[in-house]
Amino acid sequence: MKKFLDLGLQPLANSYIEKKNLKFKEKKFRLIVGFDPKNFLVSILNTIPKEKMFNKNYPYKSSESKTMKKSFKIMSKRLKSKYRPNFVIEIGSNDGAFIKNFNRKNVVGVEPCKNLALITKRKKYKTYCEYWNSRLARKITKKRKADLIYSANTLSHIENFNEIFKAVDTSLSQKGILIIEDPSLLECLKNGAYDQFYCEHIYVFSTISLKKILDKYDMEIFDVENTKTHGGSNRYFIKKKKNKFYKINKNVNKEIKKEIKFGLNKFSTYKKFEKKVKLSKIRLLEIFSKIKKKKLKIIGYGATAKSCTVLNFCGIGKEYIDFFYDTTSFKINKFLPGTKIYIKKYRKLKKNDAHFVYLGAWNFKEEIFKKEKDFIKKGGKFITHVPVPKIY
Ligand code: TYD
C-alpha cells in the first residue's frame, strides 16, 4: 500500500455531538489514503471498528432525500422487469428506500444499525439487524437462494472482502446477480472530491480494482453504469463466472479503458491528486477569509459526513460558518464532529439568512438549487469546493 494523501486528524464523520457532550474530548484518527499497485485499490489506511460507526445512532436515512428515493424507485422498477427476481436481499437496507419497492414476501433487508432496522421491521419487512457475513447469508438463504443481491453505498464501508464475497457466493441462485453502487474513484479524482474519504468510506472503488478483487472469488463484472448519485457513482452488475445467463456488456471494457486512460492504475495519478487537494484547501480558505474580512455571514447547507472531512482538513470552523441547515431529524440541534458547528432544522433559505451558503451536500446541488431558487434569484450565493473552490 502506497500512501498518497494525508487528510489530517479527523473525528468520526457521522458522530454528531449532543450539547451535553460538547465538553468531552472527541476520538480522532489520522485519515491517510493509499493506493495498492497490485490490485489498484484505493483505501484509507487507519480503519475504525465497525461497531463505532454503524450502531443505533446512525444518522443517515436514505428516504429523507428526494433524489435517493426517486433513484431507488426507478432502479427497482428496472430490476424487476429485467431480472424478475424471486428473492432479493439488500445489504445495508437503511430505512427501506430500496426494499419498500418490492413485495414483502420476496425481499429481506440486512441492516446493522438498530435505529434503521427498526423502521423497516415496523413496516413488516423482514430485516436482519446484523452485519453481512457468511453465517448470516446461510441463515437467510437456507430455503431459497437470492436472484438479486443489491447493495448501495455499503460494500465500500466493509473492510473484510473475504467475508463479503464468500457470503455473496453462498447466497446467489444459479442465475443470481449482485449489484453494487458506490462512489466512483474516477469521478472522485476528476471532481477533486477528496471528501469521499472519511472513516466510513474504507474504499473508493474503480472498475479496474473491483475486477481484480472479484477475480479471486470467481466472479466478474458483466455491466457497469455511471450514475449521478453521491457526486458520481458506478453501478456494477456482478455474477459468478460460471453463470452463463448474462453476457459481458461492452460497457465494462469501455469503462476500464476510460479509467486506464485517466491513469487510475498508476501511482503518479494519485500524487497529482494530492497536489490538487492541497491547492483546493488553500483556495477554499482564501474564499472564506475574503468573505469574513468583509464581515459577511456564511452558513452551511447539508451537514454531510463529507463536509466533516473538508472542514477538519481545511480548518474551517465556527469562526467562518455560523451554523448548518440540515433536513435529517437525527442531526438537528446537534453539533458537527470536530468543528462543533451547530446544526439547525432546515427551513427554506431567505435572503437575509446569510450572504453565502457553503454547500456541504454538493452532491445534491441540482435538488438544492431548485429548492432555493428564490434565494438565488435575490442574489444569494453558494460556496463549493467541487470541482474547484468557487462561488456560485
Ligand atoms: P449525503 O449526501 O448522504 O452525504 P454524506 O454521505 O456525506 O453524509 O447527505 C446529505 C445531507 O444533506 C443529509 O444530512 C441531508 C442534507 N440535505 C439537506 O439538508 N437538504 C437537502 O435539500 C438535501 C438534498 C440534503
XYZ file of C-alpha atoms and ligand atoms in Angstrom:
417
model
C 0.000 0.000 0.000
C 1.480 3.343 -1.043
C 0.285 6.438 0.847
C -0.620 9.481 -1.223
C -2.915 11.743 0.783
C -2.876 12.836 4.419
C -6.157 14.482 5.428
C -5.009 15.060 8.979
C -6.617 14.270 12.300
C -10.318 13.636 11.818
C -13.226 12.824 14.134
C -15.700 10.071 13.214
C -17.685 11.666 10.426
C -21.203 10.677 11.405
C -20.734 11.201 15.159
C -22.830 14.334 15.590
C -22.453 15.725 19.083
C -25.237 16.474 21.533
C -24.974 19.697 23.521
C -24.437 17.881 26.824
C -21.452 16.046 25.321
C -19.654 19.068 23.937
C -17.355 19.169 26.947
C -15.900 15.723 26.217
C -12.850 15.208 24.070
C -13.653 13.540 20.756
C -11.872 10.454 19.452
C -9.807 11.350 16.422
C -7.870 9.305 13.912
C -5.382 10.067 11.194
C -7.081 9.971 7.796
C -4.496 8.743 5.328
C -5.368 7.439 1.878
C -3.305 4.898 -0.029
C -3.096 3.069 -3.349
C -2.290 -0.591 -3.771
C -0.388 -1.004 -7.047
C -1.112 -4.748 -7.083
C -4.892 -4.529 -7.280
C -5.334 -0.783 -7.971
C -7.431 -0.443 -4.838
C -7.659 2.943 -3.117
C -8.428 2.797 0.572
C -7.973 4.570 3.868
C -5.149 3.240 5.999
C -6.423 3.542 9.553
C -9.788 1.913 9.897
C -12.244 2.317 12.757
C -14.043 -0.679 14.339
C -17.396 -1.006 12.574
C -19.366 -1.040 15.833
C -18.173 2.502 16.496
C -19.713 3.721 13.236
C -22.715 1.555 12.452
C -24.835 1.381 15.560
C -28.151 2.585 16.949
C -27.157 6.198 16.428
C -26.570 6.083 12.695
C -27.927 9.381 11.393
C -28.193 8.889 7.651
C -31.595 7.966 6.238
C -31.932 7.396 2.503
C -35.635 8.215 2.459
C -35.002 11.740 3.670
C -33.584 12.636 0.258
C -35.944 13.022 -2.671
C -33.128 12.274 -5.120
C -32.258 8.966 -3.438
C -35.884 7.907 -3.040
C -36.560 8.546 -6.700
C -33.373 6.809 -7.791
C -34.206 3.649 -5.771
C -37.757 3.626 -7.104
C -36.667 3.820 -10.728
C -33.912 1.274 -10.164
C -36.131 -1.322 -8.521
C -38.714 -0.999 -11.289
C -35.996 -1.639 -13.871
C -34.579 -4.582 -11.954
C -37.982 -6.172 -11.534
C -38.782 -6.010 -15.211
C -35.320 -7.024 -16.434
C -34.347 -9.785 -13.985
C -37.705 -10.817 -12.469
C -36.027 -11.794 -9.183
C -37.934 -14.239 -6.983
C -35.892 -13.393 -3.958
C -33.966 -10.207 -3.225
C -31.501 -9.385 -0.437
C -30.359 -5.877 0.256
C -27.102 -5.445 2.169
C -27.373 -2.164 4.065
C -31.116 -1.664 3.721
C -31.006 1.587 5.694
C -34.588 2.825 6.253
C -36.038 0.782 3.400
C -35.877 3.243 0.496
C -34.998 0.354 -1.848
C -36.736 -2.696 -0.358
C -40.051 -0.913 0.021
C -40.399 -1.109 -3.763
C -40.605 -4.915 -3.555
C -43.242 -7.324 -2.350
C -42.631 -8.098 1.342
C -42.593 -11.831 0.611
C -39.722 -11.534 -1.858
C -37.239 -9.308 -0.113
C -35.144 -9.132 3.044
C -33.001 -6.336 4.373
C -29.713 -6.589 6.252
C -29.037 -3.548 8.382
C -26.769 -3.498 11.438
C -27.895 -0.056 12.621
C -30.677 -0.745 15.092
C -32.472 2.567 14.667
C -32.754 1.961 10.908
C -33.577 -1.755 11.049
C -36.465 -0.903 13.375
C -38.027 1.313 10.718
C -38.296 -1.485 8.155
C -39.225 -4.072 10.775
C -42.134 -1.881 11.830
C -43.275 -1.803 8.233
C -43.233 -5.600 8.259
C -40.225 -6.021 6.018
C -38.067 -8.940 7.124
C -34.908 -7.250 8.387
C -31.817 -8.781 9.944
C -30.195 -6.314 12.298
C -26.725 -7.778 11.781
C -23.529 -7.308 9.836
C -23.390 -9.108 6.495
C -21.323 -12.314 6.719
C -21.341 -15.967 5.650
C -23.155 -17.190 8.735
C -25.986 -14.737 8.183
C -26.042 -15.468 4.453
C -26.530 -19.178 5.129
C -29.344 -18.412 7.539
C -31.162 -16.113 5.098
C -30.804 -18.416 2.100
C -31.487 -21.740 3.802
C -34.755 -22.221 1.922
C -34.170 -20.217 -1.227
C -31.191 -18.584 -2.873
C -31.248 -14.986 -3.993
C -31.676 -13.968 -7.619
C -30.583 -10.494 -6.731
C -28.359 -9.096 -4.015
C -28.355 -5.337 -4.045
C -26.126 -3.047 -2.080
C -25.815 0.695 -2.451
C -23.138 2.611 -0.589
C -22.412 -0.232 1.768
C -19.750 -2.596 0.436
C -17.240 0.254 0.354
C -17.855 0.508 4.125
C -16.961 -3.125 4.866
C -13.307 -3.875 5.421
C -13.303 -7.630 5.019
C -13.739 -8.532 1.329
C -13.385 -12.190 2.078
C -16.487 -12.172 4.235
C -18.494 -10.083 1.775
C -17.856 -12.158 -1.298
C -17.895 -15.556 0.381
C -21.309 -14.664 1.757
C -22.460 -13.438 -1.660
C -21.201 -16.655 -3.249
C -23.182 -18.726 -0.734
C -26.343 -16.746 -1.352
C -26.705 -16.401 -5.104
C -29.008 -18.654 -7.089
C -27.864 -20.159 -10.387
C -28.828 -17.076 -12.344
C -28.338 -14.788 -9.353
C -26.544 -11.462 -9.623
C -25.009 -8.933 -7.273
C -25.475 -5.234 -7.971
C -23.428 -2.721 -6.077
C -23.439 1.037 -6.242
C -20.671 3.094 -4.742
C -18.906 6.401 -5.408
C -16.680 6.225 -8.460
C -12.980 6.762 -7.947
C -12.697 8.302 -11.399
C -15.356 10.912 -10.588
C -13.856 11.495 -7.153
C -10.479 12.310 -8.690
C -11.912 14.347 -11.558
C -14.039 16.384 -9.139
C -11.320 16.979 -6.587
C -13.851 15.401 -4.226
C -11.398 14.337 -1.536
C -14.296 14.414 0.899
C -15.328 10.992 -0.424
C -12.673 9.860 2.034
C -13.822 9.605 5.633
C -13.879 6.913 8.285
C -16.800 5.005 6.759
C -15.555 5.015 3.200
C -12.812 2.473 3.595
C -12.650 2.021 -0.171
C -13.453 4.173 -3.149
C -13.827 1.608 -5.921
C -12.886 1.683 -9.562
C -13.822 -0.874 -12.193
C -10.201 -1.972 -12.507
C -9.838 -2.591 -8.778
C -13.144 -4.423 -8.406
C -12.291 -6.607 -11.382
C -9.071 -7.708 -9.663
C -10.809 -8.374 -6.362
C -13.697 -10.289 -7.923
C -11.295 -12.492 -9.864
C -10.229 -14.045 -6.578
C -13.791 -15.134 -5.888
C -14.516 -16.404 -9.398
C -16.845 -13.520 -10.015
C -16.874 -10.885 -12.724
C -18.465 -7.573 -13.663
C -20.846 -8.019 -16.614
C -22.114 -4.465 -16.842
C -21.372 -1.070 -15.398
C -23.365 2.155 -15.416
C -22.340 5.645 -14.374
C -24.868 7.363 -12.141
C -25.106 10.842 -10.697
C -25.808 9.826 -7.098
C -23.396 10.801 -4.350
C -21.496 13.065 -6.702
C -20.829 10.407 -9.352
C -21.148 6.707 -8.661
C -20.824 3.450 -10.539
C -23.403 0.705 -10.572
C -21.643 -2.626 -11.087
C -23.544 -5.716 -12.232
C -21.669 -8.767 -10.972
C -22.121 -12.509 -11.488
C -20.306 -15.732 -10.801
C -18.086 -16.612 -13.751
C -19.931 -19.891 -14.175
C -23.264 -18.051 -14.522
C -23.759 -18.005 -18.295
C -27.196 -16.354 -18.227
C -25.688 -12.941 -18.936
C -23.127 -11.778 -21.461
C -20.450 -9.263 -20.628
C -21.581 -5.882 -21.886
C -19.073 -3.797 -23.810
C -19.606 -1.005 -21.269
C -17.251 -2.883 -18.978
C -14.296 -2.623 -21.314
C -15.187 0.948 -22.173
C -15.134 1.874 -18.500
C -11.839 0.070 -17.955
C -10.278 1.922 -20.892
C -11.570 5.235 -19.524
C -10.030 4.525 -16.124
C -6.689 3.414 -17.555
C -6.593 6.466 -19.812
C -7.051 8.678 -16.745
C -4.295 6.729 -15.013
C -6.179 5.024 -12.175
C -3.645 2.202 -12.470
C -0.668 4.485 -11.826
C 0.599 5.898 -8.552
C 1.637 9.159 -10.238
C -2.057 9.970 -10.843
C -2.671 9.868 -7.103
C 0.327 12.052 -6.343
C -1.124 14.566 -8.793
C -4.421 14.344 -6.955
C -2.639 15.051 -3.676
C -1.331 18.303 -5.145
C -4.790 19.214 -6.382
C -6.246 18.623 -2.911
C -3.616 20.774 -1.207
C -4.342 23.576 -3.645
C -8.079 23.136 -3.098
C -7.562 23.698 0.639
C -5.649 26.925 0.024
C -8.245 28.263 -2.419
C -11.204 27.388 -0.224
C -9.610 29.082 2.770
C -8.958 32.160 0.626
C -12.636 32.352 -0.316
C -13.771 32.012 3.311
C -11.203 34.518 4.591
C -12.071 37.137 1.978
C -15.759 36.941 2.872
C -15.064 37.140 6.591
C -12.784 40.144 6.157
C -15.802 41.939 4.741
C -17.743 40.840 7.854
C -20.294 38.967 5.771
C -22.237 35.991 7.033
C -21.692 32.378 5.915
C -23.875 29.436 6.827
C -23.650 25.773 5.793
C -26.192 23.676 3.893
C -26.233 19.890 4.398
C -24.185 18.708 7.379
C -22.760 15.772 5.458
C -20.154 13.263 6.515
C -18.221 14.546 3.524
C -18.166 18.099 4.836
C -16.637 16.779 8.051
C -13.514 15.846 6.064
C -13.376 19.219 4.301
C -13.916 21.382 7.377
C -11.487 19.473 9.572
C -8.838 19.204 6.868
C -9.055 22.879 5.936
C -9.517 24.151 9.487
C -12.812 25.870 8.749
C -14.796 26.179 11.943
C -17.284 28.345 13.798
C -15.267 31.472 13.100
C -16.310 31.097 9.456
C -19.628 29.245 9.430
C -22.366 30.375 11.842
C -24.423 27.190 11.607
C -25.543 24.451 9.189
C -29.048 23.777 7.955
C -29.950 20.110 7.570
C -33.130 18.145 6.955
C -32.066 14.968 8.797
C -34.042 14.734 12.019
C -31.230 12.930 13.829
C -28.674 15.678 13.131
C -30.833 18.636 14.140
C -29.821 20.507 17.320
C -26.527 18.646 17.386
C -23.028 19.835 16.522
C -20.722 18.790 13.697
C -17.885 16.498 14.737
C -14.552 18.244 15.143
C -15.588 21.785 14.272
C -18.604 21.744 16.630
C -20.644 23.947 14.311
C -24.319 23.938 15.309
C -26.895 22.201 13.079
C -30.305 23.819 12.747
C -33.511 22.363 11.403
C -33.717 23.214 7.751
C -36.070 25.876 6.510
C -36.200 27.359 3.051
C -33.415 29.920 2.642
C -34.359 33.569 2.960
C -32.358 36.433 1.544
C -31.162 37.681 4.932
C -30.263 34.240 6.311
C -26.725 34.718 5.027
C -24.659 36.310 2.290
C -23.027 33.000 1.411
C -24.013 29.388 1.865
C -21.377 26.650 1.962
C -22.716 23.641 0.099
C -21.910 20.658 2.316
C -24.283 18.485 0.284
C -22.735 19.408 -3.079
C -23.799 16.031 -4.404
C -27.414 17.260 -4.249
C -26.639 20.556 -5.946
C -29.430 20.301 -8.535
C -32.088 19.369 -5.969
C -30.922 22.154 -3.648
C -30.616 24.885 -6.287
C -34.131 24.063 -7.462
C -35.458 24.296 -3.899
C -33.625 27.553 -3.210
C -34.316 29.341 -6.483
C -35.876 32.343 -4.698
C -32.762 32.808 -2.561
C -30.579 32.571 -5.668
C -32.819 34.981 -7.615
C -32.461 37.528 -4.822
C -28.675 37.365 -5.074
C -27.953 34.616 -2.535
C -24.631 32.896 -3.250
C -23.256 29.403 -2.669
C -19.686 28.319 -1.982
C -18.432 24.916 -3.084
C -15.098 23.122 -3.309
C -16.205 20.811 -6.153
C -14.731 20.525 -8.764
C -12.632 23.503 -7.625
C -13.326 26.007 -4.844
C -15.610 28.722 -6.195
C -18.647 30.883 -5.590
C -21.880 30.296 -7.498
P -25.232 12.670 1.967
O -25.248 13.214 0.624
O -25.672 11.298 2.181
O -23.780 12.855 2.429
P -22.818 12.027 3.348
O -22.897 10.610 2.910
O -21.514 12.699 3.036
O -23.288 12.275 4.740
O -26.078 13.584 2.958
C -26.795 14.679 2.569
C -27.102 15.539 3.765
O -27.594 16.782 3.321
C -28.142 14.952 4.677
O -27.794 15.189 6.019
C -29.393 15.756 4.350
C -28.852 17.065 3.891
N -29.711 17.722 2.901
C -30.381 18.870 3.264
O -30.266 19.348 4.388
N -31.194 19.479 2.341
C -31.352 18.979 1.100
O -32.096 19.551 0.280
C -30.650 17.800 0.741
C -30.779 17.218 -0.620
C -29.831 17.205 1.681
